[in-house]
PDB file of C-alpha atoms in Angstrom:
ATOM      1  CA  UNK E   1      16.670   8.833  12.384  1.00  0.00           C
ATOM      2  CA  UNK E   2      14.568  10.790  14.942  1.00  0.00           C
ATOM      3  CA  UNK E   3      11.538  10.735  12.605  1.00  0.00           C
ATOM      4  CA  UNK E   4      11.735   6.951  12.605  1.00  0.00           C
ATOM      5  CA  UNK E   5      12.380   6.359  16.318  1.00  0.00           C
ATOM      6  CA  UNK E   6       8.861   5.067  16.944  1.00  0.00           C
ATOM      7  CA  UNK E   7       8.851   2.605  14.055  1.00  0.00           C
ATOM      8  CA  UNK E   8      12.369   1.436  14.940  1.00  0.00           C
ATOM      9  CA  UNK E   9      11.276   0.825  18.523  1.00  0.00           C
ATOM     10  CA  UNK E  10       8.206  -1.095  17.345  1.00  0.00           C
ATOM     11  CA  UNK E  11      10.431  -3.357  15.266  1.00  0.00           C
ATOM     12  CA  UNK E  12      12.910  -3.835  18.098  1.00  0.00           C
ATOM     13  CA  UNK E  13      10.137  -4.661  20.571  1.00  0.00           C
ATOM     14  CA  UNK E  14       8.186  -7.007  18.306  1.00  0.00           C
ATOM     15  CA  UNK E  15      10.629  -8.402  15.718  1.00  0.00           C
ATOM     16  CA  UNK E  16      13.774  -8.348  17.855  1.00  0.00           C
ATOM     17  CA  UNK E  17      16.349  -5.993  19.337  1.00  0.00           C
ATOM     18  CA  UNK E  18      18.678  -6.450  16.342  1.00  0.00           C
ATOM     19  CA  UNK E  19      15.959  -5.932  13.716  1.00  0.00           C
ATOM     20  CA  UNK E  20      17.176  -2.494  12.573  1.00  0.00           C
ATOM     21  CA  UNK E  21      20.809  -3.635  12.536  1.00  0.00           C
ATOM     22  CA  UNK E  22      19.695  -6.559  10.374  1.00  0.00           C
ATOM     23  CA  UNK E  23      18.098  -4.209   7.832  1.00  0.00           C
ATOM     24  CA  UNK E  24      21.179  -1.994   7.784  1.00  0.00           C
ATOM     25  CA  UNK E  25      23.423  -5.021   7.229  1.00  0.00           C
ATOM     26  CA  UNK E  26      21.263  -6.175   4.315  1.00  0.00           C
ATOM     27  CA  UNK E  27      21.564  -2.747   2.694  1.00  0.00           C
ATOM     28  CA  UNK E  28      25.342  -2.637   3.211  1.00  0.00           C
ATOM     29  CA  UNK E  29      25.974  -6.207   2.018  1.00  0.00           C
ATOM     30  CA  UNK E  30      24.015  -5.697  -1.196  1.00  0.00           C
ATOM     31  CA  UNK E  31      25.740  -2.386  -1.816  1.00  0.00           C
ATOM     32  CA  UNK E  32      29.213  -3.918  -1.360  1.00  0.00           C
ATOM     33  CA  UNK E  33      28.359  -6.946  -3.517  1.00  0.00           C
ATOM     34  CA  UNK E  34      26.640  -4.801  -6.169  1.00  0.00           C
ATOM     35  CA  UNK E  35      23.508  -6.952  -5.768  1.00  0.00           C
ATOM     36  CA  UNK E  36      21.157  -4.129  -4.781  1.00  0.00           C
ATOM     37  CA  UNK E  37      18.362  -3.711  -7.339  1.00  0.00           C
ATOM     38  CA  UNK E  38      16.151  -0.636  -7.930  1.00  0.00           C
ATOM     39  CA  UNK E  39      12.645  -0.567  -6.449  1.00  0.00           C
ATOM     40  CA  UNK E  40       9.498   1.332  -7.402  1.00  0.00           C
ATOM     41  CA  UNK E  41       7.327   1.808  -4.304  1.00  0.00           C
ATOM     42  CA  UNK E  42       3.629   2.595  -4.813  1.00  0.00           C
ATOM     43  CA  UNK E  43       1.469   3.940  -1.999  1.00  0.00           C
ATOM     44  CA  UNK E  44      -2.137   5.018  -1.672  1.00  0.00           C
ATOM     45  CA  UNK E  45      -5.571   3.830  -0.641  1.00  0.00           C
ATOM     46  CA  UNK E  46      -7.800   1.207  -2.258  1.00  0.00           C
ATOM     47  CA  UNK E  47      -9.441   1.663  -5.652  1.00  0.00           C
ATOM     48  CA  UNK E  48      -6.994   4.306  -6.872  1.00  0.00           C
ATOM     49  CA  UNK E  49      -5.525   2.108  -9.613  1.00  0.00           C
ATOM     50  CA  UNK E  50      -2.180   1.512  -7.945  1.00  0.00           C
ATOM     51  CA  UNK E  51      -2.276  -2.286  -8.368  1.00  0.00           C
ATOM     52  CA  UNK E  52      -2.908  -2.004 -12.108  1.00  0.00           C
ATOM     53  CA  UNK E  53      -0.168   0.602 -12.386  1.00  0.00           C
ATOM     54  CA  UNK E  54       2.230  -1.548 -10.385  1.00  0.00           C
ATOM     55  CA  UNK E  55       1.659  -4.664 -12.477  1.00  0.00           C
ATOM     56  CA  UNK E  56       2.169  -2.691 -15.684  1.00  0.00           C
ATOM     57  CA  UNK E  57       5.377  -1.110 -14.380  1.00  0.00           C
ATOM     58  CA  UNK E  58       6.723  -4.515 -13.351  1.00  0.00           C
ATOM     59  CA  UNK E  59       6.434  -5.675 -16.982  1.00  0.00           C
ATOM     60  CA  UNK E  60       7.557  -2.524 -18.753  1.00  0.00           C
ATOM     61  CA  UNK E  61      11.328  -2.407 -18.306  1.00  0.00           C
ATOM     62  CA  UNK E  62      11.980  -6.150 -18.532  1.00  0.00           C
ATOM     63  CA  UNK E  63      12.941  -8.392 -15.637  1.00  0.00           C
ATOM     64  CA  UNK E  64      10.720  -6.763 -13.025  1.00  0.00           C
ATOM     65  CA  UNK E  65       8.678  -8.408 -10.287  1.00  0.00           C
ATOM     66  CA  UNK E  66       5.482  -7.198  -8.595  1.00  0.00           C
ATOM     67  CA  UNK E  67       4.721  -7.523  -4.889  1.00  0.00           C
ATOM     68  CA  UNK E  68       1.393  -6.601  -3.290  1.00  0.00           C
ATOM     69  CA  UNK E  69       1.642  -5.944   0.451  1.00  0.00           C
ATOM     70  CA  UNK E  70      -2.134  -6.336   0.560  1.00  0.00           C
ATOM     71  CA  UNK E  71      -1.568  -9.850  -0.768  1.00  0.00           C
ATOM     72  CA  UNK E  72       0.724 -10.561   2.192  1.00  0.00           C
ATOM     73  CA  UNK E  73      -2.042  -9.445   4.560  1.00  0.00           C
ATOM     74  CA  UNK E  74      -4.685 -11.552   2.785  1.00  0.00           C
ATOM     75  CA  UNK E  75      -2.523 -14.667   2.978  1.00  0.00           C
ATOM     76  CA  UNK E  76      -1.859 -14.074   6.674  1.00  0.00           C
ATOM     77  CA  UNK E  77      -5.563 -13.487   7.377  1.00  0.00           C
ATOM     78  CA  UNK E  78      -6.654 -16.578   5.443  1.00  0.00           C
ATOM     79  CA  UNK E  79      -4.111 -18.710   7.289  1.00  0.00           C
ATOM     80  CA  UNK E  80      -6.032 -18.108  10.544  1.00  0.00           C
ATOM     81  CA  UNK E  81      -9.531 -18.039   9.075  1.00  0.00           C
ATOM     82  CA  UNK E  82     -10.106 -14.266   8.957  1.00  0.00           C
ATOM     83  CA  UNK E  83     -11.213 -11.897   6.229  1.00  0.00           C
ATOM     84  CA  UNK E  84      -8.991  -8.904   5.521  1.00  0.00           C
ATOM     85  CA  UNK E  85     -11.674  -6.620   7.009  1.00  0.00           C
ATOM     86  CA  UNK E  86     -11.857  -8.673  10.224  1.00  0.00           C
ATOM     87  CA  UNK E  87      -8.086  -8.642  10.461  1.00  0.00           C
ATOM     88  CA  UNK E  88      -8.004  -4.855  10.100  1.00  0.00           C
ATOM     89  CA  UNK E  89     -10.714  -4.394  12.748  1.00  0.00           C
ATOM     90  CA  UNK E  90      -8.948  -6.670  15.253  1.00  0.00           C
ATOM     91  CA  UNK E  91      -5.595  -4.961  14.708  1.00  0.00           C
ATOM     92  CA  UNK E  92      -7.297  -1.630  15.364  1.00  0.00           C
ATOM     93  CA  UNK E  93      -8.689  -2.949  18.683  1.00  0.00           C
ATOM     94  CA  UNK E  94      -5.213  -4.074  19.712  1.00  0.00           C
ATOM     95  CA  UNK E  95      -3.638  -0.752  18.743  1.00  0.00           C
ATOM     96  CA  UNK E  96      -6.285   1.372  20.517  1.00  0.00           C
ATOM     97  CA  UNK E  97      -5.812  -0.695  23.689  1.00  0.00           C
ATOM     98  CA  UNK E  98      -8.999   0.669  25.295  1.00  0.00           C
ATOM     99  CA  UNK E  99     -10.074  -2.492  27.104  1.00  0.00           C
ATOM    100  CA  UNK E 100      -7.745  -5.330  28.098  1.00  0.00           C
ATOM    101  CA  UNK E 101     -10.374  -8.042  27.654  1.00  0.00           C
ATOM    102  CA  UNK E 102     -11.114  -6.822  24.128  1.00  0.00           C
ATOM    103  CA  UNK E 103      -7.394  -6.646  23.345  1.00  0.00           C
ATOM    104  CA  UNK E 104      -6.810 -10.171  24.674  1.00  0.00           C
ATOM    105  CA  UNK E 105      -9.734 -11.511  22.638  1.00  0.00           C
ATOM    106  CA  UNK E 106      -8.525  -9.726  19.489  1.00  0.00           C
ATOM    107  CA  UNK E 107      -4.982 -11.048  19.907  1.00  0.00           C
ATOM    108  CA  UNK E 108      -6.346 -14.553  20.425  1.00  0.00           C
ATOM    109  CA  UNK E 109      -8.282 -14.350  17.155  1.00  0.00           C
ATOM    110  CA  UNK E 110      -5.144 -12.982  15.461  1.00  0.00           C
ATOM    111  CA  UNK E 111      -3.157 -15.972  16.651  1.00  0.00           C
ATOM    112  CA  UNK E 112      -1.154 -13.724  18.969  1.00  0.00           C
ATOM    113  CA  UNK E 113       0.380 -11.919  15.990  1.00  0.00           C
ATOM    114  CA  UNK E 114       0.754  -8.219  15.159  1.00  0.00           C
ATOM    115  CA  UNK E 115       0.444  -8.861  11.449  1.00  0.00           C
ATOM    116  CA  UNK E 116       0.744  -5.176  10.605  1.00  0.00           C
ATOM    117  CA  UNK E 117       4.221  -4.966  12.135  1.00  0.00           C
ATOM    118  CA  UNK E 118       5.195  -8.339  10.651  1.00  0.00           C
ATOM    119  CA  UNK E 119       4.128  -7.414   7.120  1.00  0.00           C
ATOM    120  CA  UNK E 120       5.782  -3.994   7.281  1.00  0.00           C
ATOM    121  CA  UNK E 121       9.031  -5.544   8.439  1.00  0.00           C
ATOM    122  CA  UNK E 122       8.772  -8.143   5.675  1.00  0.00           C
ATOM    123  CA  UNK E 123       8.371  -5.258   3.222  1.00  0.00           C
ATOM    124  CA  UNK E 124      11.486  -3.618   4.676  1.00  0.00           C
ATOM    125  CA  UNK E 125      13.460  -6.824   4.238  1.00  0.00           C
ATOM    126  CA  UNK E 126      12.432  -7.102   0.586  1.00  0.00           C
ATOM    127  CA  UNK E 127      13.355  -3.461  -0.109  1.00  0.00           C
ATOM    128  CA  UNK E 128      16.652  -3.894   1.747  1.00  0.00           C
ATOM    129  CA  UNK E 129      17.516  -6.903  -0.422  1.00  0.00           C
ATOM    130  CA  UNK E 130      16.754  -9.712   1.998  1.00  0.00           C
ATOM    131  CA  UNK E 131      14.836 -11.842  -0.501  1.00  0.00           C
ATOM    132  CA  UNK E 132      17.635 -13.725  -2.262  1.00  0.00           C
ATOM    133  CA  UNK E 133      15.308 -15.026  -4.961  1.00  0.00           C
ATOM    134  CA  UNK E 134      14.343 -11.468  -5.880  1.00  0.00           C
ATOM    135  CA  UNK E 135      17.946 -10.317  -5.939  1.00  0.00           C
ATOM    136  CA  UNK E 136      19.007 -13.216  -8.176  1.00  0.00           C
ATOM    137  CA  UNK E 137      16.000 -13.565 -10.482  1.00  0.00           C
ATOM    138  CA  UNK E 138      14.851  -9.990 -11.099  1.00  0.00           C
ATOM    139  CA  UNK E 139      16.356  -6.724 -12.294  1.00  0.00           C
ATOM    140  CA  UNK E 140      13.994  -4.490 -10.334  1.00  0.00           C
ATOM    141  CA  UNK E 141      11.005  -4.701  -7.992  1.00  0.00           C
ATOM    142  CA  UNK E 142       7.648  -2.943  -7.840  1.00  0.00           C
ATOM    143  CA  UNK E 143       6.013  -3.013  -4.394  1.00  0.00           C
ATOM    144  CA  UNK E 144       2.440  -1.778  -3.908  1.00  0.00           C
ATOM    145  CA  UNK E 145       0.539  -1.181  -0.680  1.00  0.00           C
ATOM    146  CA  UNK E 146      -0.230   1.327   2.061  1.00  0.00           C
ATOM    147  CA  UNK E 147       3.237   1.600   3.580  1.00  0.00           C
ATOM    148  CA  UNK E 148       6.022   0.775   1.070  1.00  0.00           C
ATOM    149  CA  UNK E 149       7.137   4.388   0.588  1.00  0.00           C
ATOM    150  CA  UNK E 150       7.427   4.992   4.327  1.00  0.00           C
ATOM    151  CA  UNK E 151       9.394   1.754   4.669  1.00  0.00           C
ATOM    152  CA  UNK E 152      11.517   2.963   1.770  1.00  0.00           C
ATOM    153  CA  UNK E 153      12.305   6.297   3.412  1.00  0.00           C
ATOM    154  CA  UNK E 154      13.302   4.450   6.591  1.00  0.00           C
ATOM    155  CA  UNK E 155      15.685   2.318   4.551  1.00  0.00           C
ATOM    156  CA  UNK E 156      17.048   5.372   2.752  1.00  0.00           C
ATOM    157  CA  UNK E 157      18.049   6.641   6.189  1.00  0.00           C
ATOM    158  CA  UNK E 158      19.983   3.351   6.537  1.00  0.00           C
ATOM    159  CA  UNK E 159      21.765   3.885   3.219  1.00  0.00           C
ATOM    160  CA  UNK E 160      19.415   2.288   0.664  1.00  0.00           C
ATOM    161  CA  UNK E 161      19.540   3.907  -2.774  1.00  0.00           C
ATOM    162  CA  UNK E 162      17.710   3.579  -6.110  1.00  0.00           C
ATOM    163  CA  UNK E 163      14.173   3.854  -4.748  1.00  0.00           C
ATOM    164  CA  UNK E 164      11.352   5.651  -6.573  1.00  0.00           C
ATOM    165  CA  UNK E 165       8.322   6.428  -4.411  1.00  0.00           C
ATOM    166  CA  UNK E 166       4.970   7.128  -6.116  1.00  0.00           C
ATOM    167  CA  UNK E 167       1.716   8.139  -4.409  1.00  0.00           C
ATOM    168  CA  UNK E 168      -1.469   7.228  -6.292  1.00  0.00           C
ATOM    169  CA  UNK E 169      -4.723   9.029  -5.500  1.00  0.00           C
ATOM    170  CA  UNK E 170      -8.163   9.699  -6.978  1.00  0.00           C
ATOM    171  CA  UNK E 171     -11.474  11.279  -5.991  1.00  0.00           C
ATOM    172  CA  UNK E 172     -14.012   9.582  -3.718  1.00  0.00           C
ATOM    173  CA  UNK E 173     -16.482   9.601  -6.631  1.00  0.00           C
ATOM    174  CA  UNK E 174     -14.036   7.757  -8.867  1.00  0.00           C
ATOM    175  CA  UNK E 175     -13.364   5.169  -6.165  1.00  0.00           C
ATOM    176  CA  UNK E 176     -17.112   4.596  -5.818  1.00  0.00           C
ATOM    177  CA  UNK E 177     -17.482   3.963  -9.558  1.00  0.00           C
ATOM    178  CA  UNK E 178     -14.535   1.564  -9.536  1.00  0.00           C
ATOM    179  CA  UNK E 179     -16.010  -0.236  -6.531  1.00  0.00           C
ATOM    180  CA  UNK E 180     -19.331  -0.710  -8.355  1.00  0.00           C
ATOM    181  CA  UNK E 181     -17.466  -1.991 -11.420  1.00  0.00           C
ATOM    182  CA  UNK E 182     -15.551  -4.476  -9.285  1.00  0.00           C
ATOM    183  CA  UNK E 183     -18.617  -5.690  -7.398  1.00  0.00           C
ATOM    184  CA  UNK E 184     -21.297  -5.957 -10.114  1.00  0.00           C
ATOM    185  CA  UNK E 185     -19.739  -5.050 -13.461  1.00  0.00           C
ATOM    186  CA  UNK E 186     -18.764  -2.263 -15.830  1.00  0.00           C
ATOM    187  CA  UNK E 187     -22.308  -1.784 -17.157  1.00  0.00           C
ATOM    188  CA  UNK E 188     -23.502  -0.591 -13.754  1.00  0.00           C
ATOM    189  CA  UNK E 189     -20.355   1.451 -13.211  1.00  0.00           C
ATOM    190  CA  UNK E 190     -21.208   3.385 -16.376  1.00  0.00           C
ATOM    191  CA  UNK E 191     -24.679   4.070 -14.989  1.00  0.00           C
ATOM    192  CA  UNK E 192     -23.140   5.342 -11.762  1.00  0.00           C
ATOM    193  CA  UNK E 193     -20.804   7.582 -13.736  1.00  0.00           C
ATOM    194  CA  UNK E 194     -23.828   9.035 -15.535  1.00  0.00           C
ATOM    195  CA  UNK E 195     -25.899   9.733 -12.410  1.00  0.00           C
ATOM    196  CA  UNK E 196     -23.389  10.662  -9.691  1.00  0.00           C
ATOM    197  CA  UNK E 197     -22.612  14.360  -9.355  1.00  0.00           C
ATOM    198  CA  UNK E 198     -19.073  15.678  -9.660  1.00  0.00           C
ATOM    199  CA  UNK E 199     -19.022  17.311  -6.222  1.00  0.00           C
ATOM    200  CA  UNK E 200     -17.128  14.536  -4.466  1.00  0.00           C
ATOM    201  CA  UNK E 201     -13.481  15.432  -4.862  1.00  0.00           C
ATOM    202  CA  UNK E 202     -12.313  14.217  -1.454  1.00  0.00           C
ATOM    203  CA  UNK E 203     -13.328  11.965   1.424  1.00  0.00           C
ATOM    204  CA  UNK E 204     -14.847  14.862   3.372  1.00  0.00           C
ATOM    205  CA  UNK E 205     -18.191  14.193   1.663  1.00  0.00           C
ATOM    206  CA  UNK E 206     -18.001  10.389   1.839  1.00  0.00           C
ATOM    207  CA  UNK E 207     -21.233   9.928   3.822  1.00  0.00           C
ATOM    208  CA  UNK E 208     -23.147  12.150   1.360  1.00  0.00           C
ATOM    209  CA  UNK E 209     -21.637  10.220  -1.538  1.00  0.00           C
ATOM    210  CA  UNK E 210     -22.696   6.908   0.003  1.00  0.00           C
ATOM    211  CA  UNK E 211     -26.234   8.244   0.403  1.00  0.00           C
ATOM    212  CA  UNK E 212     -26.291   9.300  -3.263  1.00  0.00           C
ATOM    213  CA  UNK E 213     -24.978   5.893  -4.353  1.00  0.00           C
ATOM    214  CA  UNK E 214     -27.799   4.179  -2.445  1.00  0.00           C
ATOM    215  CA  UNK E 215     -30.341   6.003  -4.664  1.00  0.00           C
ATOM    216  CA  UNK E 216     -28.879   4.860  -7.986  1.00  0.00           C
ATOM    217  CA  UNK E 217     -31.233   2.793 -10.230  1.00  0.00           C
ATOM    218  CA  UNK E 218     -29.049  -0.290  -9.881  1.00  0.00           C
ATOM    219  CA  UNK E 219     -29.955  -3.751  -8.465  1.00  0.00           C
ATOM    220  CA  UNK E 220     -29.005  -4.329  -4.780  1.00  0.00           C
ATOM    221  CA  UNK E 221     -27.556  -0.826  -4.669  1.00  0.00           C
ATOM    222  CA  UNK E 222     -28.224  -0.243  -0.954  1.00  0.00           C
ATOM    223  CA  UNK E 223     -26.095  -3.209   0.057  1.00  0.00           C
ATOM    224  CA  UNK E 224     -23.416  -2.101  -2.413  1.00  0.00           C
ATOM    225  CA  UNK E 225     -23.449   1.423  -0.937  1.00  0.00           C
ATOM    226  CA  UNK E 226     -23.047  -0.026   2.554  1.00  0.00           C
ATOM    227  CA  UNK E 227     -20.200  -2.239   1.380  1.00  0.00           C
ATOM    228  CA  UNK E 228     -18.490   0.772  -0.219  1.00  0.00           C
ATOM    229  CA  UNK E 229     -18.829   2.750   3.025  1.00  0.00           C
ATOM    230  CA  UNK E 230     -17.257  -0.114   4.998  1.00  0.00           C
ATOM    231  CA  UNK E 231     -14.505  -0.416   2.416  1.00  0.00           C
ATOM    232  CA  UNK E 232     -13.619   3.263   2.697  1.00  0.00           C
ATOM    233  CA  UNK E 233     -13.941   3.219   6.489  1.00  0.00           C
ATOM    234  CA  UNK E 234     -11.374   0.425   6.564  1.00  0.00           C
ATOM    235  CA  UNK E 235      -8.977   2.668   4.665  1.00  0.00           C
ATOM    236  CA  UNK E 236      -9.372   5.388   7.275  1.00  0.00           C
ATOM    237  CA  UNK E 237      -9.141   2.885  10.151  1.00  0.00           C
ATOM    238  CA  UNK E 238      -5.901   1.536   8.713  1.00  0.00           C
ATOM    239  CA  UNK E 239      -4.523   5.033   8.285  1.00  0.00           C
ATOM    240  CA  UNK E 240      -5.318   5.993  11.898  1.00  0.00           C
ATOM    241  CA  UNK E 241      -3.868   2.730  13.179  1.00  0.00           C
ATOM    242  CA  UNK E 242      -0.595   3.293  11.350  1.00  0.00           C
ATOM    243  CA  UNK E 243      -0.357   6.872  12.610  1.00  0.00           C
ATOM    244  CA  UNK E 244      -0.880   5.568  16.155  1.00  0.00           C
ATOM    245  CA  UNK E 245       1.550   2.711  15.594  1.00  0.00           C
ATOM    246  CA  UNK E 246       4.445   4.549  13.939  1.00  0.00           C
ATOM    247  CA  UNK E 247       3.694   8.261  14.228  1.00  0.00           C
ATOM    248  CA  UNK E 248       3.840   8.406  10.408  1.00  0.00           C
ATOM    249  CA  UNK E 249       1.067   9.063   7.875  1.00  0.00           C
ATOM    250  CA  UNK E 250       1.314   7.233   4.552  1.00  0.00           C
ATOM    251  CA  UNK E 251      -0.927   9.891   2.966  1.00  0.00           C
ATOM    252  CA  UNK E 252       1.711  12.553   3.672  1.00  0.00           C
ATOM    253  CA  UNK E 253       3.013  13.177   0.160  1.00  0.00           C
ATOM    254  CA  UNK E 254       6.371  14.406   1.480  1.00  0.00           C
ATOM    255  CA  UNK E 255       7.376  10.730   1.591  1.00  0.00           C
ATOM    256  CA  UNK E 256       6.924  10.444  -2.174  1.00  0.00           C
ATOM    257  CA  UNK E 257       8.829  11.609  -5.230  1.00  0.00           C
ATOM    258  CA  UNK E 258       5.700  12.109  -7.335  1.00  0.00           C
ATOM    259  CA  UNK E 259       1.918  12.091  -6.842  1.00  0.00           C
ATOM    260  CA  UNK E 260      -0.291  10.724  -9.646  1.00  0.00           C
ATOM    261  CA  UNK E 261      -3.999  11.590  -9.556  1.00  0.00           C
ATOM    262  CA  UNK E 262      -5.829   8.912 -11.547  1.00  0.00           C
ATOM    263  CA  UNK E 263      -9.233  10.662 -11.447  1.00  0.00           C
ATOM    264  CA  UNK E 264     -10.870  10.520 -14.875  1.00  0.00           C
ATOM    265  CA  UNK E 265      -7.813   8.965 -16.496  1.00  0.00           C
ATOM    266  CA  UNK E 266      -7.334   5.649 -18.253  1.00  0.00           C
ATOM    267  CA  UNK E 267      -4.811   3.095 -17.030  1.00  0.00           C
ATOM    268  CA  UNK E 268      -2.723   3.965 -20.103  1.00  0.00           C
ATOM    269  CA  UNK E 269      -2.635   7.667 -19.185  1.00  0.00           C
ATOM    270  CA  UNK E 270      -1.636   6.896 -15.602  1.00  0.00           C
ATOM    271  CA  UNK E 271       1.055   4.524 -16.821  1.00  0.00           C
ATOM    272  CA  UNK E 272       2.432   7.188 -19.160  1.00  0.00           C
ATOM    273  CA  UNK E 273       2.622   9.718 -16.308  1.00  0.00           C
ATOM    274  CA  UNK E 274       4.547   7.237 -14.190  1.00  0.00           C
ATOM    275  CA  UNK E 275       6.982   6.152 -16.885  1.00  0.00           C
ATOM    276  CA  UNK E 276       7.695   9.718 -17.969  1.00  0.00           C
ATOM    277  CA  UNK E 277       8.850  10.474 -14.435  1.00  0.00           C
ATOM    278  CA  UNK E 278      10.711   7.182 -14.005  1.00  0.00           C
ATOM    279  CA  UNK E 279      12.501   7.633 -17.331  1.00  0.00           C
ATOM    280  CA  UNK E 280      13.793  11.025 -16.168  1.00  0.00           C
ATOM    281  CA  UNK E 281      15.344   9.095 -13.306  1.00  0.00           C
ATOM    282  CA  UNK E 282      17.338   7.134 -15.930  1.00  0.00           C
ATOM    283  CA  UNK E 283      15.792   3.922 -14.645  1.00  0.00           C
ATOM    284  CA  UNK E 284      16.882   1.648 -17.505  1.00  0.00           C
ATOM    285  CA  UNK E 285      20.531   2.512 -17.020  1.00  0.00           C
ATOM    286  CA  UNK E 286      20.255   2.016 -13.273  1.00  0.00           C
ATOM    287  CA  UNK E 287      18.779  -1.445 -13.848  1.00  0.00           C
ATOM    288  CA  UNK E 288      21.571  -2.341 -16.249  1.00  0.00           C
ATOM    289  CA  UNK E 289      24.244  -0.886 -13.965  1.00  0.00           C
ATOM    290  CA  UNK E 290      23.078  -2.997 -11.047  1.00  0.00           C
ATOM    291  CA  UNK E 291      22.881  -6.164 -13.150  1.00  0.00           C
ATOM    292  CA  UNK E 292      26.242  -6.062 -14.888  1.00  0.00           C
TER     293      UNK E 292
END
């Protein structure tokens, strides 16, 4: 448990002193009652295709259900009149704790809530089997977000079994093309694919990539390039905040069973890669075993 001391202490301090015991009890109760159901946990940054993959996996084996942790964050942000980007920025201010006035103002705008800790603990409860509706209605769960795999490894240390942890990644160039497709349509994404060079394999060249995007012969491209830069900066801000918060890095692939690089691949190809691995895990039989 030493690797997870920081995250356990964060939960105990914010959620409650018995928060870890509660998770352990959920795991044990579901194991004894044979009500524990398998989970597929998808991690990775934005625009890698993990949401599409997750939704497809939730349909494939029959009786699955898809959760998006990002959806939890959006609902929480909307409930207090914030965008997801504003929420992320304010949480970063609180975590950095550089100026008490700024921290107090950020917490006030957040409604006094550490939504990052709340949503991660909610994810832990779902993985542990704390959502009775999920346990009764579904045969397996697919959970997608930044942190599910790390939450899963914490729960494995508490005795949780039948978890498959998948990391989804792709090149910075590919994420840029997907961002353009999402913002203004596939036609312009195809133009970007034609003009952008293939040198951008990682985030190290993100600023150069953004500069190249801004020169594409596409309407309103400068504002789109700026929006893409902010989008990717939020990914890195979130990553740094979680490292500061828990001492754990969700981009560390040692937390995952398999890494799927979606660069240049269709959704069908990515899905096939995932199911080929999952099928080796004998997933169908595990679902049936836990639902007999």
